[in-house]
Short mmCIF file of C-alpha atoms and ligand atoms in Angstrom, two decimals:
data_model
loop_
_atom_site.label_atom_id
_atom_site.label_comp_id
_atom_site.label_asym_id
_atom_site.label_seq_id
_atom_site.Cartn_x
_atom_site.Cartn_y
_atom_site.Cartn_z
CA MET I 1 84.57 120.54 99.35
CA GLN I 2 84.55 124.19 100.88
CA ALA I 3 88.21 124.75 100.10
CA TRP I 4 87.82 123.46 96.44
CA ARG I 5 84.87 125.72 95.79
CA SER I 6 86.83 128.82 97.30
CA GLU I 7 89.95 127.84 95.18
CA LEU I 8 87.57 127.56 91.98
CA ARG I 9 86.25 130.90 92.53
CA LYS I 10 89.41 132.30 93.26
CA GLN I 11 91.02 130.99 90.03
CA VAL I 12 87.99 132.17 88.00
CA LEU I 13 88.20 135.67 89.62
CA ILE I 14 91.82 135.90 88.56
CA LEU I 15 91.19 134.61 85.13
CA VAL I 16 88.43 137.05 84.78
CA SER I 17 90.48 139.94 85.80
CA VAL I 18 93.38 138.94 83.67
CA CYS I 19 91.05 138.52 80.77
CA LEU I 20 89.53 141.97 81.41
CA VAL I 21 93.03 143.69 81.73
CA GLY I 22 93.94 142.03 78.30
CA TYR I 23 90.98 143.12 76.85
CA SER I 24 91.33 146.61 77.92
CA ILE I 25 94.87 146.95 76.56
CA GLY I 26 93.89 144.87 73.51
CA GLN I 27 95.94 141.78 74.38
CA PHE I 28 93.34 139.43 75.32
CA LEU I 29 95.15 136.27 73.88
CA PRO I 30 98.51 136.79 75.34
CA ALA I 31 97.10 137.65 78.75
CA LEU I 32 95.08 134.43 78.63
CA LEU I 33 98.24 132.29 77.67
CA LEU I 34 100.34 134.18 80.32
CA PHE I 35 97.69 133.15 83.02
CA LEU I 36 97.63 129.43 81.76
CA VAL I 37 101.52 129.35 81.77
CA CYS I 38 101.70 130.86 85.39
CA TYR I 39 98.89 128.46 86.58
CA VAL I 40 100.90 125.28 84.97
CA LEU I 41 104.06 126.57 86.51
CA PHE I 42 102.75 127.09 89.84
CA ASN I 43 101.39 123.73 89.98
CA LEU I 44 104.51 122.07 88.65
CA VAL I 45 106.32 123.64 91.49
CA GLN I 46 104.08 122.42 94.10
CA LEU I 47 104.22 119.00 92.62
CA HIS I 48 108.05 119.20 92.81
CA ARG I 49 108.20 120.10 96.39
CA LEU I 50 105.61 117.37 97.28
CA THR I 51 107.53 114.64 95.31
CA LYS I 52 110.85 116.13 97.05
CA TRP I 53 109.27 115.64 100.71
CA LEU I 54 107.79 112.18 99.67
CA ALA I 55 111.25 110.96 98.46
CA LYS I 56 112.90 111.48 101.94
CA ASP I 57 113.72 108.66 104.34
CA HIS I 58 110.46 109.16 106.65
CA ALA I 59 111.82 106.48 109.12
CA SER I 60 114.67 108.78 110.16
CA ASP I 61 113.49 112.34 108.90
CA ARG I 62 110.09 113.05 110.59
CA SER I 63 109.85 116.45 109.29
CA ALA I 64 106.53 118.10 108.46
CA PRO I 65 105.76 118.70 104.57
CA PRO I 66 106.53 122.10 103.16
CA GLU I 67 104.00 124.79 103.43
CA GLY I 68 101.54 124.37 100.46
CA PHE I 69 99.41 127.04 98.67
CA GLY I 70 95.95 126.81 97.67
CA LEU I 71 94.48 123.38 97.25
CA TRP I 72 98.07 121.98 97.61
CA GLY I 73 98.02 122.98 101.13
CA GLY I 74 95.21 120.45 101.96
CA VAL I 75 96.94 117.64 100.04
CA PHE I 76 100.09 118.26 102.08
CA ASP I 77 98.28 118.33 105.29
CA GLY I 78 96.13 115.07 104.26
CA ILE I 79 99.23 113.18 103.40
CA TYR I 80 100.88 114.08 106.70
CA ARG I 81 97.88 113.29 108.74
CA LEU I 82 97.58 109.92 106.94
CA GLN I 83 101.40 109.13 107.57
CA LYS I 84 101.13 110.11 111.27
CA GLN I 85 98.07 107.59 111.76
CA GLU I 86 100.13 104.90 109.88
CA ARG I 87 103.15 105.40 112.12
CA ARG I 88 100.72 105.31 115.35
CA ALA I 89 99.10 101.80 114.10
CA SER I 90 102.66 100.45 113.33
CA ALA I 91 103.85 101.48 116.50
CA TYR I 92 100.86 99.83 118.45
CA LEU I 93 101.46 96.65 116.29
CA GLU I 94 105.02 96.62 117.00
CA ASN I 95 104.59 96.88 120.67
CA ILE I 96 102.18 93.80 120.54
CA VAL I 97 104.57 91.86 118.71
CA ASN I 98 107.33 92.83 121.08
CA LYS I 99 105.26 91.69 124.28
CA ALA I 100 104.24 88.65 122.27
CA GLN I 101 108.01 87.85 121.81
CA GLU I 102 108.90 88.68 125.46
CA SER I 103 106.06 86.66 127.00
CA SER I 104 106.89 83.83 124.72
CA ALA I 105 110.45 84.04 125.49
CA ALA I 106 109.47 83.79 129.31
CA LEU I 107 107.65 80.56 128.71
CA GLU I 108 108.95 77.19 129.85
CA MET I 109 107.34 75.41 127.09
CA ALA I 110 108.63 75.60 123.60
CA ILE I 111 106.52 77.01 121.00
CA ILE I 112 107.19 76.44 117.41
CA MET I 113 105.44 77.81 114.16
CA VAL I 114 105.82 75.42 110.89
CA ASP I 115 104.78 76.94 107.66
CA ARG I 116 102.56 75.08 105.08
CA ASN I 117 105.77 73.20 103.42
CA ASN I 118 106.60 71.79 107.23
CA ASN I 119 109.64 74.06 107.48
CA LEU I 120 110.48 75.70 110.72
CA ASP I 121 109.24 79.32 110.66
CA TRP I 122 109.55 80.77 114.17
CA TRP I 123 110.31 79.62 117.50
CA ASN I 124 110.89 80.88 121.09
CA LYS I 125 113.84 80.64 123.36
CA ALA I 126 112.75 77.74 125.25
CA THR I 127 112.94 75.66 122.10
CA GLU I 128 116.62 76.07 121.96
CA SER I 129 117.03 74.31 125.29
CA LEU I 130 114.52 71.57 124.97
CA LEU I 131 115.00 70.60 121.33
CA GLY I 132 118.56 72.11 120.64
CA LEU I 133 117.26 74.44 117.73
CA ARG I 134 119.58 77.07 116.46
CA TYR I 135 118.62 80.63 115.29
CA PRO I 136 118.87 81.47 112.31
CA GLU I 137 120.73 78.22 110.85
CA ASP I 138 117.72 76.07 111.49
CA ARG I 139 115.19 78.50 110.07
CA ARG I 140 113.42 77.02 107.01
CA LEU I 141 114.65 73.65 107.54
CA PRO I 142 112.03 70.88 107.49
CA VAL I 143 110.90 70.04 111.13
CA THR I 144 111.25 66.43 110.79
CA ASN I 145 115.15 66.79 110.02
CA LEU I 146 115.34 68.30 113.45
CA ILE I 147 113.05 66.13 115.63
CA ARG I 148 114.08 62.74 114.04
CA ASP I 149 112.07 60.57 116.36
CA PRO I 150 109.99 58.26 114.00
CA ALA I 151 107.14 58.66 116.49
CA PHE I 152 107.25 62.29 116.03
CA THR I 153 107.39 61.91 112.17
CA ALA I 154 104.30 59.69 112.26
CA TYR I 155 102.39 62.02 114.70
CA PHE I 156 103.41 65.05 112.55
CA GLY I 157 102.07 63.23 109.17
CA ARG I 158 98.60 62.77 110.73
CA ASN I 159 96.22 65.90 110.55
CA VAL I 160 94.23 65.03 113.50
CA TYR I 161 96.15 65.76 116.79
CA ASP I 162 93.46 64.93 119.57
CA GLU I 163 95.92 63.34 121.91
CA PRO I 164 99.47 64.64 122.77
CA LEU I 165 102.66 62.61 121.89
CA HIS I 166 105.20 61.66 124.38
CA ILE I 167 108.89 61.19 123.20
CA ASN I 168 112.19 61.25 124.74
CA ALA I 169 114.13 64.80 124.16
CA PRO I 170 116.31 64.30 120.89
CA GLY I 171 119.96 63.64 122.19
CA ASP I 172 118.77 63.40 125.91
CA SER I 173 116.96 60.36 126.80
CA GLY I 174 116.56 61.46 130.59
CA LYS I 175 114.26 64.04 129.49
CA ARG I 176 110.59 63.32 128.56
CA LEU I 177 108.51 65.66 126.33
CA GLU I 178 105.06 66.12 125.43
CA ILE I 179 104.14 67.48 122.21
CA GLN I 180 100.91 68.79 121.20
CA ILE I 181 100.14 70.23 117.54
CA ALA I 182 97.47 72.69 116.46
CA LEU I 183 96.65 73.58 112.91
CA PHE I 184 96.00 77.26 112.02
CA GLY I 185 95.88 79.60 108.90
CA GLU I 186 96.42 77.59 105.54
CA ASN I 187 97.91 74.32 106.73
CA GLU I 188 100.49 75.73 109.08
CA ARG I 189 101.12 74.17 112.57
CA LEU I 190 101.83 75.38 115.94
CA ILE I 191 103.72 72.84 117.87
CA ILE I 192 103.83 73.25 121.64
CA VAL I 193 106.37 71.05 123.49
CA ARG I 194 106.40 70.62 127.26
CA ASP I 195 109.17 69.08 129.68
CA ILE I 196 106.98 66.30 131.64
CA SER I 197 110.06 64.45 132.99
CA GLN I 198 109.31 65.11 136.43
CA LEU I 199 105.64 63.90 135.84
CA HIS I 200 106.82 60.95 133.89
CA ARG I 201 109.22 59.77 136.85
CA LEU I 202 106.21 60.20 139.12
CA GLU I 203 104.07 58.07 136.93
CA LEU I 204 106.83 55.39 136.67
CA MET I 205 107.19 55.53 140.43
CA ARG I 206 103.41 55.10 140.60
CA LYS I 207 103.44 52.06 138.42
CA ASP I 208 106.38 50.57 140.14
CA PHE I 209 104.74 50.99 143.30
CA VAL I 210 101.29 49.22 142.25
CA GLY I 211 103.55 46.73 140.54
CA ASN I 212 105.48 45.90 143.75
CA VAL I 213 102.62 46.08 146.15
CA SER I 214 100.63 43.72 144.04
CA HIS I 215 103.63 41.48 143.93
CA GLU I 216 104.03 41.54 147.72
CA LEU I 217 100.52 41.00 148.36
CA GLY I 218 100.29 37.84 146.08
CA THR I 219 101.89 35.53 148.78
CA PRO I 220 99.87 36.31 151.82
CA ILE I 221 96.47 36.15 149.96
CA THR I 222 97.53 32.81 148.53
CA VAL I 223 98.35 31.56 151.78
CA ILE I 224 95.06 32.83 153.37
CA LYS I 225 93.05 31.37 150.33
CA GLY I 226 94.92 27.89 150.73
CA TYR I 227 94.06 27.91 154.51
CA LEU I 228 90.44 28.90 153.86
CA GLU I 229 90.22 26.03 151.40
CA ALA I 230 91.56 23.65 153.67
CA ILE I 231 88.91 24.66 156.22
CA LEU I 232 86.06 24.44 153.69
CA ASP I 233 87.33 20.92 152.86
CA ASN I 234 86.81 20.00 156.41
CA ILE I 235 83.77 22.50 157.28
CA GLN I 236 81.90 19.43 159.06
CA ASP I 237 84.54 19.83 162.05
CA LEU I 238 83.73 23.40 162.50
CA ASP I 239 80.63 24.79 164.59
CA GLY I 240 77.87 25.49 162.18
CA LYS I 241 77.68 29.20 162.88
CA TRP I 242 81.27 29.39 161.10
CA GLU I 243 80.15 28.03 157.87
CA LYS I 244 78.81 31.07 156.28
CA PRO I 245 81.58 33.54 157.24
CA VAL I 246 84.40 31.01 156.21
CA ILE I 247 82.61 30.64 152.73
CA GLN I 248 82.39 34.59 152.61
CA MET I 249 85.92 34.85 153.46
CA HIS I 250 87.01 32.35 150.83
CA GLN I 251 85.04 34.27 148.10
CA GLN I 252 86.40 37.51 149.28
CA SER I 253 90.05 36.26 149.13
CA SER I 254 89.39 34.92 145.66
CA ARG I 255 88.29 38.43 144.76
CA MET I 256 91.61 40.02 146.38
CA GLU I 257 93.50 37.24 144.43
CA ASN I 258 91.83 38.31 141.17
CA ILE I 259 92.33 42.14 141.93
CA VAL I 260 96.17 41.56 142.63
CA LYS I 261 96.57 39.47 139.45
CA ASP I 262 94.79 42.03 137.28
CA LEU I 263 97.05 44.84 138.92
CA LEU I 264 100.01 42.79 138.14
CA ALA I 265 98.87 42.20 134.51
CA LEU I 266 97.91 45.85 134.03
CA SER I 267 101.28 47.11 135.57
CA ALA I 268 103.23 44.84 133.20
CA LEU I 269 101.18 46.35 130.29
CA GLU I 270 101.55 49.98 131.55
CA THR I 271 105.32 49.72 132.31
CA GLY I 272 105.72 48.65 128.55
CA THR I 273 107.32 45.03 129.20
CA PRO I 274 107.58 43.87 125.72
CA SER I 275 105.17 41.39 124.65
CA ARG I 276 106.27 37.70 125.22
CA LYS I 277 105.93 36.59 121.64
CA GLN I 278 105.00 37.96 118.29
CA SER I 279 103.55 35.33 116.08
CA SER I 280 100.73 34.68 113.55
CA PHE I 281 97.86 32.48 114.61
CA ALA I 282 94.32 31.64 113.20
CA LEU I 283 91.76 34.03 114.93
CA ILE I 284 89.04 31.62 114.54
CA GLN I 285 90.66 28.96 116.65
CA LEU I 286 91.40 31.53 119.49
CA LEU I 287 87.89 32.81 119.31
CA SER I 288 86.49 29.31 119.30
CA GLU I 289 88.27 28.26 122.46
CA ILE I 290 86.99 31.52 124.05
CA VAL I 291 83.40 30.85 123.24
CA ASN I 292 83.69 27.13 124.31
CA ASP I 293 85.33 28.33 127.73
CA ALA I 294 82.58 30.86 128.06
CA ARG I 295 79.71 28.34 127.12
CA GLN I 296 80.83 25.99 129.56
CA ILE I 297 81.67 28.56 132.36
CA PHE I 298 78.10 30.41 131.87
CA ALA I 299 76.21 27.21 131.15
CA GLN I 300 73.63 28.14 134.06
CA GLN I 301 73.00 31.50 132.26
CA ASP I 302 72.01 29.48 129.02
CA HIS I 303 73.28 32.57 126.79
CA GLN I 304 73.10 32.03 123.11
CA PHE I 305 76.76 32.63 121.88
CA SER I 306 77.55 32.97 117.85
CA LEU I 307 80.87 33.47 116.26
CA SER I 308 81.69 34.73 112.79
CA CYS I 309 85.07 34.74 111.56
CA ASP I 310 86.66 33.96 108.03
CA GLU I 311 88.85 30.84 108.68
CA ASN I 312 91.85 32.24 106.70
CA ILE I 313 92.33 35.45 108.81
CA LYS I 314 95.64 35.13 110.62
CA PHE I 315 96.41 37.62 113.51
CA ILE I 316 99.98 38.87 113.90
CA GLY I 317 100.57 39.47 117.85
CA ASP I 318 100.76 38.04 121.15
CA ARG I 319 98.26 35.14 121.42
CA GLY I 320 98.13 35.16 125.13
CA GLU I 321 97.44 38.77 125.30
CA LEU I 322 94.72 38.84 122.45
CA TYR I 323 93.06 35.78 124.10
CA SER I 324 92.94 37.86 127.53
CA ALA I 325 91.51 40.99 125.64
CA ILE I 326 88.81 39.15 123.64
CA ALA I 327 87.83 36.87 126.48
CA ASN I 328 87.61 40.04 128.94
CA LEU I 329 85.06 41.32 126.42
CA VAL I 330 83.07 37.96 126.14
CA SER I 331 83.01 37.54 129.88
CA ASN I 332 81.81 41.00 130.45
CA ALA I 333 79.04 40.32 127.80
CA ALA I 334 78.27 37.10 129.57
CA LYS I 335 78.39 38.50 133.11
CA TYR I 336 76.09 41.54 132.50
CA THR I 337 73.66 39.97 130.13
CA PRO I 338 70.83 38.40 132.06
CA TYR I 339 69.63 34.96 131.57
CA GLN I 340 69.22 33.54 127.91
CA GLY I 341 71.10 36.42 126.42
CA LYS I 342 72.52 36.84 122.93
CA ILE I 343 76.19 37.28 122.53
CA ASN I 344 77.80 37.62 119.18
CA ILE I 345 81.50 37.67 118.16
CA LEU I 346 81.93 39.27 114.70
CA ILE I 347 85.43 39.74 112.76
CA ARG I 348 85.22 42.08 109.93
CA LEU I 349 87.93 42.61 107.58
CA SER I 350 87.71 45.61 105.70
CA GLU I 351 89.97 47.48 103.14
CA ASP I 352 91.62 49.46 106.08
CA PHE I 353 90.92 47.83 109.20
CA LEU I 354 90.35 44.46 111.02
CA GLU I 355 87.48 44.84 113.69
CA ALA I 356 86.51 42.33 116.31
CA HIS I 357 83.12 43.17 117.57
CA VAL I 358 81.67 41.93 120.85
CA GLU I 359 77.99 42.42 121.04
CA ASP I 360 75.23 41.53 123.55
CA ASN I 361 71.72 42.34 124.11
CA GLY I 362 72.15 42.99 127.87
CA PRO I 363 71.15 46.14 129.67
CA GLY I 364 73.43 48.52 127.94
CA ILE I 365 75.42 51.33 129.34
CA GLU I 366 74.38 54.88 129.82
CA ALA I 367 76.41 57.30 127.52
CA GLN I 368 77.70 59.30 130.39
CA HIS I 369 79.82 56.36 131.72
CA LEU I 370 81.23 55.40 128.10
CA PRO I 371 84.32 57.57 128.00
CA ARG I 372 85.27 56.51 131.71
CA LEU I 373 84.87 52.65 131.23
CA THR I 374 88.56 51.88 130.46
CA GLU I 375 89.73 53.72 133.60
CA ARG I 376 91.23 51.46 136.20
CA PHE I 377 88.65 50.28 139.07
CA TYR I 378 85.67 52.11 137.07
CA ARG I 379 82.37 50.31 137.39
CA VAL I 380 78.86 51.50 136.12
CA ASP I 381 77.14 50.07 138.81
CA VAL I 382 79.25 49.39 142.06
CA SER I 383 76.42 47.03 143.45
CA ARG I 384 75.90 45.17 140.42
CA SER I 385 79.53 44.81 139.78
CA SER I 386 80.19 43.48 143.02
CA GLU I 387 77.36 40.87 142.92
CA THR I 388 79.04 39.82 139.84
CA GLY I 389 82.58 39.86 141.25
CA GLY I 390 83.98 42.64 139.00
CA THR I 391 87.01 44.88 140.10
CA GLY I 392 86.67 47.41 137.15
CA LEU I 393 90.28 46.40 135.80
CA GLY I 394 89.15 44.15 132.84
CA LEU I 395 88.43 46.95 130.32
CA ALA I 396 91.72 48.94 131.41
CA ILE I 397 93.62 45.84 130.46
CA VAL I 398 91.81 45.26 127.29
CA LYS I 399 92.45 48.77 126.16
CA HIS I 400 96.26 48.48 126.97
CA ILE I 401 96.25 45.24 124.98
CA VAL I 402 94.58 46.82 121.94
CA ASN I 403 96.91 49.72 122.07
CA ARG I 404 99.80 47.49 122.39
CA HIS I 405 98.89 45.92 119.14
CA ASP I 406 98.35 49.31 117.44
CA GLY I 407 94.70 49.15 117.61
CA GLU I 408 91.99 51.04 119.49
CA LEU I 409 88.93 50.11 121.62
CA THR I 410 85.59 51.81 120.93
CA VAL I 411 82.19 51.17 122.61
CA SER I 412 78.59 51.66 121.51
CA SER I 413 75.69 50.94 123.63
CA GLU I 414 72.11 51.64 124.14
CA VAL I 415 70.48 51.25 127.31
CA GLY I 416 67.81 48.32 127.32
CA LYS I 417 69.06 47.10 123.86
CA GLY I 418 72.68 46.05 124.59
CA SER I 419 76.32 46.92 123.97
CA CYS I 420 78.99 46.56 121.29
CA PHE I 421 82.72 46.60 122.03
CA THR I 422 85.10 46.85 119.10
CA CYS I 423 88.73 46.37 118.92
CA ARG I 424 89.92 47.84 115.72
CA PHE I 425 93.59 46.73 114.14
CA PRO I 426 95.55 48.08 111.48
CA LEU I 427 95.97 45.76 108.47
CA SER I 428 99.69 45.37 109.36
CA ARG I 429 98.45 43.02 112.21
CA VAL I 430 96.48 40.76 109.66
CA LYS I 431 97.57 37.94 107.39
CA THR I 432 95.14 36.28 105.30
CA ASP I 433 97.16 33.19 104.26
CA GLY I 434 100.26 31.08 105.14
CA ARG I 435 100.94 28.87 108.10
CA ASP I 436 100.66 29.68 111.60
CA THR I 437 103.88 30.57 113.40
CA VAL I 438 102.35 29.48 116.77
CA ALA I 439 101.14 26.12 118.08
CA ALA I 440 97.52 25.93 119.26
CA ASP I 441 98.62 24.98 122.49
CA GLU I 442 100.06 28.14 123.24
CA ARG I 443 96.76 28.97 124.84
CA ALA I 444 98.23 27.44 128.15
CA GLU I 445 100.20 30.73 128.38
CA THR I 446 97.13 32.59 128.61
CA PRO I 447 96.66 34.46 132.00
CA ALA I 448 95.01 32.11 134.35
CA THR I 449 93.34 35.21 136.22
CA LEU I 450 90.70 35.49 133.33
CA MET I 451 89.55 31.84 133.66
CA ASP I 452 89.45 32.20 137.51
CA LYS I 453 87.42 35.58 136.85
CA LEU I 454 85.12 33.77 134.53
CA SER I 455 84.47 30.78 136.79
CA GLN I 456 84.05 33.23 139.86
CA ALA I 457 81.46 35.36 138.15
CA SER I 458 79.54 32.22 137.20
CA ARG I 459 79.25 31.13 140.64
CA HIS I 460 77.33 34.05 141.59
P1 ATP X 501 86.66 42.80 135.99
O1 ATP X 501 86.69 42.61 134.57
O2 ATP X 501 87.93 43.57 136.15
O3 ATP X 501 86.58 41.66 136.80
P2 ATP X 501 84.42 44.57 135.76
O4 ATP X 501 83.96 43.59 134.64
O5 ATP X 501 83.68 45.28 136.74
O6 ATP X 501 85.57 43.75 136.47
P3 ATP X 501 85.47 45.99 133.44
O7 ATP X 501 85.39 44.81 132.52
O8 ATP X 501 86.50 46.95 133.45
O9 ATP X 501 85.33 45.59 135.05
O10 ATP X 501 84.09 46.79 133.25
C1 ATP X 501 83.88 48.03 133.58
C2 ATP X 501 82.27 48.10 133.88
O11 ATP X 501 81.71 48.44 132.62
C3 ATP X 501 81.49 47.07 134.57
O12 ATP X 501 81.55 47.04 136.06
C4 ATP X 501 80.29 47.06 134.04
O13 ATP X 501 79.73 48.04 134.89
C5 ATP X 501 80.61 47.78 132.84
N1 ATP X 501 80.14 46.67 131.58
C6 ATP X 501 81.36 46.23 130.90
N2 ATP X 501 80.95 45.38 129.90
C7 ATP X 501 79.64 45.71 129.96
C8 ATP X 501 78.48 45.00 129.08
N3 ATP X 501 78.79 44.23 128.12
N4 ATP X 501 77.31 45.40 129.43
C9 ATP X 501 77.05 46.13 130.40
N5 ATP X 501 77.89 46.75 131.25
C10 ATP X 501 79.12 46.47 130.92
MG1 MG X 502 85.14 42.73 133.26
#
């Protein structure tokens, strides 16, 4: 502002002096005209020098602007100052981008950015070795063209990515990958891929180990239990002091037998052994069998069972496995609900899902336990569960079976009011007409362990 005022003062002074001189020599108008022409010329020259300097390639030529006169000097310096500030800011940003690129290149996990049209935008170096992407050929190609696994396509198509996806590396089935997607910006996606082959191998070893140990333990336990049963049959021949220990040994050996059977069932489910038979069968018939069995086995508890299911609904899946899953839930409801409880089995068919609910009005489960219920050996109240003969494997088995049928298991519960376990299946697992493709007596294939468990629970 100061410079502007002094410039104005200077120009007015020159103008007044020129006018006075012109007036004194009788040439007022020509003198005024001369002043204006000189003023315009001066400004044109300054403007020309500025445009010439601005036209230079400032990336290579960083020379300062020419010396400006009057107000123009301030304009030249101001532009130069702004230019220097911008250079500093872009150098700073460039440095950050370089560091981000260098650090992402040093990462062992693959990081891929996908634009809103699902095309590959950017990826780090590890992506090239993990997924075989090539730069720049694959840039702008749809990501699902390059990772062709159908599981990935289905996962990518979802917009909720709570759980990571595990797949084999494209073109290398020996390599196992964990994929996690995060949404950012305007429907853009960040895909993070980790090589979990080592973890996967360890997990397989653990599952094999549990499977083998359970298998090996089966025979000795059966022998011990057999001898104990024989001793119990002739208990009168023994000294009376042995009666209680032998009964307890027999109970515990039955418990061990059930744990081993459950572990074997779980290990078969975990190792992805394919379901024995995929068939369609009437759901009401399967549920009626479960309810009838539970009524008999829990007769002493005098529970009130109710079943609501449309007669036309047919389920497509492994009948034995589904029997095991629902019966596990019914057995839990019956086991943990005190005398004369109400146990409802409801099947609801909506436009999107088939839901099987097993409800009870038992003690309920505190909220902090709900997320852990399906972990192996997790029991809410260890003393209460061991009274009822539980091992904590039942719900882990249910979860696996439901997942194997593309469904999910959820639990809602209120302490003092009861619990509701829901198995939700997609409609692809449902048929509402047509003949069954499975004979009703396939129930004989259902795991014996459940019936053992039910009867054992009822004995306590
Ligand atoms: P298993 O079924 O292997 O014989 P379990 O019944 O103890 O043993 P889960 O079926 O996995 O094991 O159940 C885990 C725990 O969840 C149980 O120990 C129990 O504490 C709790 N639980 C399950 N169902 C109910 C229910 N309907 N009401 C109250 N608590 C329940
Ligand atoms: Mg159970």
